[in-house]
Amino acid sequence: MKNNKYSRNYVSIPSTILVILLLVWVMVPFYIMFFASFKPNFSILRLPPDLVPLKDFTLVNYKAVFERADVFLWMKNSFIISVSVALATAFIAVTAGYAFAKIKFPGKNVFFALVMATLMMPKQMLLIPNYLVAYNLHLQDSFHGVILTTIAPAFGVFLSRQYITSLPSTLFDAAEIDGCSELGKFFRVALPLSLPAVGTISIFAFFTSFNDYLWQLIMLSNKKLMTMPVGLSFFGQTMHNNRAAQLALSSIGTIPLILIFIACQKFFIKGATVGAVKG
Amino acid sequence: MKKKLALLLAMILVVSMLGACGGAQGGGSAAPASSEAQAGEEVKLLIWHYADDGTEDAYKEMADAFHADNPNITIEYDVLPYDSGPEKVTIAYATNTPPDILIDGYSRIAPAVKAGLTVDIQDVIDANKDAFVAMQIDGKMDNGHFGYLQTSLSAAYGVLVNLDIAERCGVLDMLPADNLTWSWDTYLEMLRKVKEADPTVIPCDLFAGSRSSDAWYYSWFLGNGVPIANDDHSATGFNIGENRDKAIEVLELFKTFVDEGLVQEGCATMTDEQADTFFQSGQMMILHAGWNNTMNTYTNQQAGTCVPFKYGMYALPSKDGKEPPTTATWGSSGMAGFKANGHEEAIKTFFDWYLKHQQYPEKIANIMGSMSSLKEVKYSWPNDDIAKLMAIGTKYTAEKAISSFGILEPWWTEFRETFYPQMQDFYTGNIDAGQVLDNWQKAADEVIKKNTAG
Amino acid sequence: MNPKKQKYTPRERYKARWAYVFLAPWLLMFLIFYAYPLIYGTIVSFTNYTIGSMKWIGLENYRTIFTDYRFWRSLRATIFYMLIVMPLQVFVPLWIANTIQAYKRGFNTAVKLVAYIPGVTCSVALVLAWRFMLDPNIGFVTSFLKKIFGARFSPFNTASTAIPIIAVLIAFTNLGATLIIYSAALNAIPADYYEAAELDGATRWDQLTKITIPLLQPTIVYVFITSTIGALQIFVIPQLMTQGGPNFMTSTVLLLIYSAAFGDNKFGYASALGVILFLITAIFALIQFRITRRETVEY
């Protein structure tokens, strides 16, 4: 790879050290979550909390998690919801983003203003009307209901519009000359080139819906549909506010998120290489 | 093209508006209850209750027993977490989509009772008058009928004391022998001694309060003879005449705690939960708490989620220390049945059955450590110490605890919001005790006026 | 906002019709799950909607809001938060993205992952961590500040210290999302641009300012606008740290909305606050669009 020679690829040692320091600071909560999950609850209640790794080591929290929490069910439910939301959001975002970025059509600015307006509306204000809509469409207490009401394409539309805008128009013109239909231009040119945006949008949508505690709590009542964040809240409570056990459960809950992240990461890179070849 | 677009948008707008109004009506008024529950028809009752460790099995047992007696009615439960569970309830109220029955504290049931969403259960209460220990104190609808079923009483407020710290700091003998009667001076002297004996210990908790943790402030005020509202609850009462001086005395006492470092730092913006942590980890001697925390602390220690230490429950001190002070309680918690799903008859059947089969509420009350308002409920406390403390607490609650200082008024939920900002300003030193009362009175009277006018 | 009168060739008219096909999925979602709630929320803001009743009261809610000191304090604090959070969220991730661009996938991914983790760590752990750092009794950051400002120093007692501390916490909790966006955009810049520039003797600084930043411009605009919107909707962390106190000095408008709706059951009033917050956000976003509107750079 010749790539390493370009100066955007220049390694700046001071910058790198600063970045690492910043990240160490950012990691404190994660560090606490992980190591405290191996301690008895009262040793993390103490202030300042006892954070020496492996001191008072115990597996009692994990034992409690596997005995008393439906981890696998909650995880599965969260995955069903979040994966669907991620895919749907990315699809809607890229189609609309493509239209906004590369097609001239009447009313474009009005529609785009609507996209921005949904982005700006405080979600907390909309909880009640949103629930009314869901209730009247009989969407409450079902996966498809949560999925439909969680898809929030506005940020994705904006992001993919910004991304696709910067793709060279010549590519699309060339495809057209080659006899590509409108659909073909989207599927053969726009979509492959915007994979980094698709990856980014899916990841955000995935994580956002994975952590969407309040809405999932409001929408889902049936215990069989309980999701990870809702389960976490119940679990801590029925364990006498046992924070260490909660931390153990959320440590377990973080592992799949990390795996998903790493899997999606490859997606970004792939999109980038396509772009580079074409450029 | 542009015209068409404008037309389209206009149509969308109109349709949405129409929809909005329809939705508003649906949300606003209670749906008429259909007359179901004719003999033989299957009814499913949905109950929401909060998740407490160990109660789930007891609830399930109750549902099974009820179903055996009433084969056409099935009970199902959904559990709520305390964290944001109230938000879910609020949305259900706002959109008139509640469950059939909600088991909750009175302060969260009251808005639904006041709004007329709940089933009138006066006939069930009349038929079961003997089932209760105390007379019902609240839960009245506009027509004076009961809109919810009271099941347990909230306990009196006091202080939970870590006796291990007290012993270590040599102040054990300063605590009142009867758990109830001691003076401000003794209390203050004790805190000072603790601070001197062990500077790493936080002698007492203090925080400015919030919407959910203000009861012990009212307790301190009531204990010094300061009413919160005036006699007919048409305005505030704490800033009138000699009440003002007594209220200032209480505030000055808190200020002494802060200035002498007898409480944790940062009390202006700290939450009760944060203060709790100090106590549970054995770093704080005194925690303001309801009497039922006697039992909660025991279960937490048993479950190993809290540092094990000996503890006792005491009343707040009174100024002269001659008799136990008046204290605040939140009234009661209970069950509200909702009209929205048209299951009125089945709900009443269940309430009636519940009052006649008190062995099931007994189990739940024992797990939760709450004081039942049902007569036949017997307690089986885990040990003699707790039994003794709970006996003292039950008697004290009956004699000295009041919940009629304003919490039953329609202005209450907004009223309590006016208090803690003043205390935050007080603890940061921005205003003095007199200003706290003046500011509070001004804000609170405005709220009362606004809420009683319409 | 009005599109200028544009002429469409038949070919363009055909394409424009396809634009609506591509927009259709978004439009459908928008109409059902956004337009309706938005309009509903706006209508409700003119009523006294509470549990069990809803009466039209015209502008009463708005009048109350503008005479309420809590609103003005929260608004001031909200803008104060935004002024700190927004630049941090625009530039710190850009700097990180640019720094780690040089590294191979392993380290690169690890940095992004680590930056993203606080966003997915459970709030129990976050609260524990912040207390560990910032508790006025035992936090290590607070002890350090006390050494500088004196033993009586309590960082959360005044807005001028509390807001910056909370703002930095917020900005660094949400680093990951922006970092990923910048990284994706950086990756998409064709490598030959840099190669060509280097052949022309451009310095690294030139390459950053003449290639990277101009080409990232749409992305930067996106981050600029979304982090402003996000910063105006700050809510959870002030609630956990100070409950908006002392006396609403560190509160935010969204915090007020939440407590009006779920504390006081005043849904109409909460909606009116929501509409005001929306308008404020819209004004900021419009200004930003104006500032950043330039010819789009293509490669």
PDB file of N, CA and C in Angstrom, chain B residues 108-162:
ATOM      1  N   ARG B 108     -49.660   9.710  43.165  1.00  0.00           N
ATOM      2  CA  ARG B 108     -49.715   9.442  41.728  1.00  0.00           C
ATOM      3  C   ARG B 108     -51.100   8.981  41.285  1.00  0.00           C
ATOM      4  N   ILE B 109     -51.906   8.517  42.230  1.00  0.00           N
ATOM      5  CA  ILE B 109     -53.266   8.114  41.872  1.00  0.00           C
ATOM      6  C   ILE B 109     -54.189   9.328  41.887  1.00  0.00           C
ATOM      7  N   ALA B 110     -53.909  10.251  42.802  1.00  0.00           N
ATOM      8  CA  ALA B 110     -54.799  11.399  43.020  1.00  0.00           C
ATOM      9  C   ALA B 110     -55.193  12.132  41.730  1.00  0.00           C
ATOM     10  N   PRO B 111     -54.242  12.455  40.829  1.00  0.00           N
ATOM     11  CA  PRO B 111     -54.655  13.197  39.635  1.00  0.00           C
ATOM     12  C   PRO B 111     -55.731  12.471  38.831  1.00  0.00           C
ATOM     13  N   ALA B 112     -55.641  11.139  38.793  1.00  0.00           N
ATOM     14  CA  ALA B 112     -56.640  10.376  38.035  1.00  0.00           C
ATOM     15  C   ALA B 112     -57.980  10.394  38.750  1.00  0.00           C
ATOM     16  N   VAL B 113     -57.948  10.311  40.079  1.00  0.00           N
ATOM     17  CA  VAL B 113     -59.192  10.362  40.850  1.00  0.00           C
ATOM     18  C   VAL B 113     -59.851  11.714  40.631  1.00  0.00           C
ATOM     19  N   LYS B 114     -59.031  12.772  40.735  1.00  0.00           N
ATOM     20  CA  LYS B 114     -59.555  14.140  40.581  1.00  0.00           C
ATOM     21  C   LYS B 114     -60.114  14.366  39.185  1.00  0.00           C
ATOM     22  N   ALA B 115     -59.487  13.719  38.191  1.00  0.00           N
ATOM     23  CA  ALA B 115     -59.929  13.932  36.810  1.00  0.00           C
ATOM     24  C   ALA B 115     -61.122  13.050  36.454  1.00  0.00           C
ATOM     25  N   GLY B 116     -61.555  12.230  37.384  1.00  0.00           N
ATOM     26  CA  GLY B 116     -62.717  11.395  37.133  1.00  0.00           C
ATOM     27  C   GLY B 116     -62.450  10.190  36.246  1.00  0.00           C
ATOM     28  N   LEU B 117     -61.195   9.740  36.203  1.00  0.00           N
ATOM     29  CA  LEU B 117     -60.890   8.578  35.363  1.00  0.00           C
ATOM     30  C   LEU B 117     -61.164   7.270  36.084  1.00  0.00           C
ATOM     31  N   THR B 118     -61.299   7.355  37.416  1.00  0.00           N
ATOM     32  CA  THR B 118     -61.368   6.105  38.171  1.00  0.00           C
ATOM     33  C   THR B 118     -62.805   5.685  38.458  1.00  0.00           C
ATOM     34  N   VAL B 119     -62.945   4.405  38.761  1.00  0.00           N
ATOM     35  CA  VAL B 119     -64.263   3.813  39.034  1.00  0.00           C
ATOM     36  C   VAL B 119     -64.735   4.258  40.415  1.00  0.00           C
ATOM     37  N   ASP B 120     -65.984   4.624  40.522  1.00  0.00           N
ATOM     38  CA  ASP B 120     -66.601   4.972  41.807  1.00  0.00           C
ATOM     39  C   ASP B 120     -66.796   3.676  42.599  1.00  0.00           C
ATOM     40  N   ILE B 121     -66.082   3.530  43.711  1.00  0.00           N
ATOM     41  CA  ILE B 121     -66.150   2.251  44.434  1.00  0.00           C
ATOM     42  C   ILE B 121     -66.821   2.424  45.791  1.00  0.00           C
ATOM     43  N   GLN B 122     -67.616   3.485  45.925  1.00  0.00           N
ATOM     44  CA  GLN B 122     -68.260   3.756  47.213  1.00  0.00           C
ATOM     45  C   GLN B 122     -69.014   2.534  47.738  1.00  0.00           C
ATOM     46  N   ASP B 123     -69.740   1.832  46.843  1.00  0.00           N
ATOM     47  CA  ASP B 123     -70.533   0.684  47.320  1.00  0.00           C
ATOM     48  C   ASP B 123     -69.654  -0.441  47.855  1.00  0.00           C
ATOM     49  N   VAL B 124     -68.494  -0.623  47.243  1.00  0.00           N
ATOM     50  CA  VAL B 124     -67.587  -1.675  47.746  1.00  0.00           C
ATOM     51  C   VAL B 124     -67.085  -1.289  49.137  1.00  0.00           C
ATOM     52  N   ILE B 125     -66.711  -0.011  49.304  1.00  0.00           N
ATOM     53  CA  ILE B 125     -66.231   0.461  50.598  1.00  0.00           C
ATOM     54  C   ILE B 125     -67.335   0.310  51.650  1.00  0.00           C
ATOM     55  N   ASP B 126     -68.571   0.727  51.282  1.00  0.00           N
ATOM     56  CA  ASP B 126     -69.685   0.637  52.221  1.00  0.00           C
ATOM     57  C   ASP B 126     -69.929  -0.806  52.657  1.00  0.00           C
ATOM     58  N   ALA B 127     -69.810  -1.710  51.722  1.00  0.00           N
ATOM     59  CA  ALA B 127     -70.086  -3.121  52.031  1.00  0.00           C
ATOM     60  C   ALA B 127     -68.980  -3.749  52.872  1.00  0.00           C
ATOM     61  N   ASN B 128     -67.803  -3.104  52.916  1.00  0.00           N
ATOM     62  CA  ASN B 128     -66.669  -3.714  53.611  1.00  0.00           C
ATOM     63  C   ASN B 128     -66.085  -2.792  54.680  1.00  0.00           C
ATOM     64  N   LYS B 129     -66.925  -1.999  55.304  1.00  0.00           N
ATOM     65  CA  LYS B 129     -66.431  -0.998  56.262  1.00  0.00           C
ATOM     66  C   LYS B 129     -65.510  -1.586  57.326  1.00  0.00           C
ATOM     67  N   ASP B 130     -65.807  -2.816  57.727  1.00  0.00           N
ATOM     68  CA  ASP B 130     -65.048  -3.431  58.818  1.00  0.00           C
ATOM     69  C   ASP B 130     -63.681  -3.928  58.388  1.00  0.00           C
ATOM     70  N   ALA B 131     -63.417  -3.868  57.104  1.00  0.00           N
ATOM     71  CA  ALA B 131     -62.156  -4.437  56.635  1.00  0.00           C
ATOM     72  C   ALA B 131     -60.963  -3.536  56.962  1.00  0.00           C
ATOM     73  N   PHE B 132     -61.231  -2.271  57.274  1.00  0.00           N
ATOM     74  CA  PHE B 132     -60.118  -1.323  57.415  1.00  0.00           C
ATOM     75  C   PHE B 132     -59.737  -1.054  58.866  1.00  0.00           C
ATOM     76  N   VAL B 133     -58.461  -0.746  59.057  1.00  0.00           N
ATOM     77  CA  VAL B 133     -57.979  -0.339  60.367  1.00  0.00           C
ATOM     78  C   VAL B 133     -58.387   1.106  60.620  1.00  0.00           C
ATOM     79  N   ALA B 134     -57.886   1.970  59.773  1.00  0.00           N
ATOM     80  CA  ALA B 134     -58.137   3.396  59.961  1.00  0.00           C
ATOM     81  C   ALA B 134     -59.188   3.823  58.962  1.00  0.00           C
ATOM     82  N   MET B 135     -59.852   4.912  59.259  1.00  0.00           N
ATOM     83  CA  MET B 135     -60.792   5.428  58.280  1.00  0.00           C
ATOM     84  C   MET B 135     -60.007   5.962  57.104  1.00  0.00           C
ATOM     85  N   GLN B 136     -60.612   5.901  55.967  1.00  0.00           N
ATOM     86  CA  GLN B 136     -59.936   6.430  54.784  1.00  0.00           C
ATOM     87  C   GLN B 136     -59.768   7.929  54.931  1.00  0.00           C
ATOM     88  N   ILE B 137     -58.597   8.417  54.591  1.00  0.00           N
ATOM     89  CA  ILE B 137     -58.374   9.838  54.765  1.00  0.00           C
ATOM     90  C   ILE B 137     -58.434  10.597  53.451  1.00  0.00           C
ATOM     91  N   ASP B 138     -58.353   9.882  52.345  1.00  0.00           N
ATOM     92  CA  ASP B 138     -58.315  10.601  51.081  1.00  0.00           C
ATOM     93  C   ASP B 138     -58.905   9.724  49.984  1.00  0.00           C
ATOM     94  N   GLY B 139     -58.731  10.147  48.728  1.00  0.00           N
ATOM     95  CA  GLY B 139     -59.234   9.331  47.637  1.00  0.00           C
ATOM     96  C   GLY B 139     -60.651   9.669  47.256  1.00  0.00           C
ATOM     97  N   LYS B 140     -61.123  10.838  47.707  1.00  0.00           N
ATOM     98  CA  LYS B 140     -62.499  11.225  47.383  1.00  0.00           C
ATOM     99  C   LYS B 140     -62.581  11.823  45.979  1.00  0.00           C
ATOM    100  N   MET B 141     -63.663  11.483  45.293  1.00  0.00           N
ATOM    101  CA  MET B 141     -63.897  12.096  43.994  1.00  0.00           C
ATOM    102  C   MET B 141     -64.750  13.355  44.215  1.00  0.00           C
ATOM    103  N   ASP B 142     -65.095  14.018  43.123  1.00  0.00           N
ATOM    104  CA  ASP B 142     -65.862  15.251  43.231  1.00  0.00           C
ATOM    105  C   ASP B 142     -67.192  15.054  43.949  1.00  0.00           C
ATOM    106  N   ASN B 143     -67.798  13.888  43.751  1.00  0.00           N
ATOM    107  CA  ASN B 143     -69.109  13.638  44.369  1.00  0.00           C
ATOM    108  C   ASN B 143     -68.980  13.128  45.803  1.00  0.00           C
ATOM    109  N   GLY B 144     -67.744  13.150  46.336  1.00  0.00           N
ATOM    110  CA  GLY B 144     -67.547  12.712  47.709  1.00  0.00           C
ATOM    111  C   GLY B 144     -67.423  11.200  47.865  1.00  0.00           C
ATOM    112  N   HIS B 145     -67.504  10.487  46.758  1.00  0.00           N
ATOM    113  CA  HIS B 145     -67.341   9.028  46.805  1.00  0.00           C
ATOM    114  C   HIS B 145     -65.871   8.645  46.682  1.00  0.00           C
ATOM    115  N   PHE B 146     -65.576   7.419  47.078  1.00  0.00           N
ATOM    116  CA  PHE B 146     -64.190   6.970  46.976  1.00  0.00           C
ATOM    117  C   PHE B 146     -63.845   6.567  45.546  1.00  0.00           C
ATOM    118  N   GLY B 147     -62.716   7.049  45.080  1.00  0.00           N
ATOM    119  CA  GLY B 147     -62.275   6.740  43.728  1.00  0.00           C
ATOM    120  C   GLY B 147     -61.132   5.747  43.732  1.00  0.00           C
ATOM    121  N   TYR B 148     -60.679   5.347  44.908  1.00  0.00           N
ATOM    122  CA  TYR B 148     -59.639   4.314  44.921  1.00  0.00           C
ATOM    123  C   TYR B 148     -59.657   3.597  46.252  1.00  0.00           C
ATOM    124  N   LEU B 149     -59.036   2.439  46.237  1.00  0.00           N
ATOM    125  CA  LEU B 149     -59.068   1.574  47.403  1.00  0.00           C
ATOM    126  C   LEU B 149     -57.749   1.700  48.160  1.00  0.00           C
ATOM    127  N   GLN B 150     -57.844   2.209  49.382  1.00  0.00           N
ATOM    128  CA  GLN B 150     -56.638   2.379  50.185  1.00  0.00           C
ATOM    129  C   GLN B 150     -56.179   1.031  50.715  1.00  0.00           C
ATOM    130  N   THR B 151     -54.920   0.693  50.520  1.00  0.00           N
ATOM    131  CA  THR B 151     -54.461  -0.604  51.005  1.00  0.00           C
ATOM    132  C   THR B 151     -53.375  -0.497  52.058  1.00  0.00           C
ATOM    133  N   SER B 152     -52.566   0.570  52.000  1.00  0.00           N
ATOM    134  CA  SER B 152     -51.557   0.676  53.053  1.00  0.00           C
ATOM    135  C   SER B 152     -51.310   2.125  53.415  1.00  0.00           C
ATOM    136  N   LEU B 153     -50.826   2.324  54.629  1.00  0.00           N
ATOM    137  CA  LEU B 153     -50.581   3.671  55.129  1.00  0.00           C
ATOM    138  C   LEU B 153     -49.113   4.018  54.952  1.00  0.00           C
ATOM    139  N   SER B 154     -48.863   5.270  54.612  1.00  0.00           N
ATOM    140  CA  SER B 154     -47.475   5.689  54.558  1.00  0.00           C
ATOM    141  C   SER B 154     -47.000   5.957  55.973  1.00  0.00           C
ATOM    142  N   ALA B 155     -45.726   5.659  56.202  1.00  0.00           N
ATOM    143  CA  ALA B 155     -45.204   5.752  57.557  1.00  0.00           C
ATOM    144  C   ALA B 155     -44.788   7.179  57.880  1.00  0.00           C
ATOM    145  N   ALA B 156     -44.663   7.444  59.175  1.00  0.00           N
ATOM    146  CA  ALA B 156     -44.193   8.734  59.658  1.00  0.00           C
ATOM    147  C   ALA B 156     -42.744   8.959  59.244  1.00  0.00           C
ATOM    148  N   TYR B 157     -42.343  10.228  59.196  1.00  0.00           N
ATOM    149  CA  TYR B 157     -40.947  10.547  58.893  1.00  0.00           C
ATOM    150  C   TYR B 157     -40.124  10.671  60.164  1.00  0.00           C
ATOM    151  N   GLY B 158     -38.882  10.300  60.053  1.00  0.00           N
ATOM    152  CA  GLY B 158     -37.982  10.404  61.186  1.00  0.00           C
ATOM    153  C   GLY B 158     -36.561  10.290  60.698  1.00  0.00           C
ATOM    154  N   VAL B 159     -35.677   9.795  61.560  1.00  0.00           N
ATOM    155  CA  VAL B 159     -34.292   9.605  61.137  1.00  0.00           C
ATOM    156  C   VAL B 159     -33.838   8.179  61.411  1.00  0.00           C
ATOM    157  N   LEU B 160     -33.066   7.672  60.472  1.00  0.00           N
ATOM    158  CA  LEU B 160     -32.474   6.350  60.591  1.00  0.00           C
ATOM    159  C   LEU B 160     -31.048   6.576  61.083  1.00  0.00           C
ATOM    160  N   VAL B 161     -30.656   5.886  62.151  1.00  0.00           N
ATOM    161  CA  VAL B 161     -29.351   6.157  62.756  1.00  0.00           C
ATOM    162  C   VAL B 161     -28.465   4.918  62.694  1.00  0.00           C
ATOM    163  N   ASN B 162     -27.251   5.104  62.222  1.00  0.00           N
ATOM    164  CA  ASN B 162     -26.266   4.030  62.224  1.00  0.00           C
ATOM    165  C   ASN B 162     -25.709   3.918  63.637  1.00  0.00           C
TER     166      ASN B 162
END
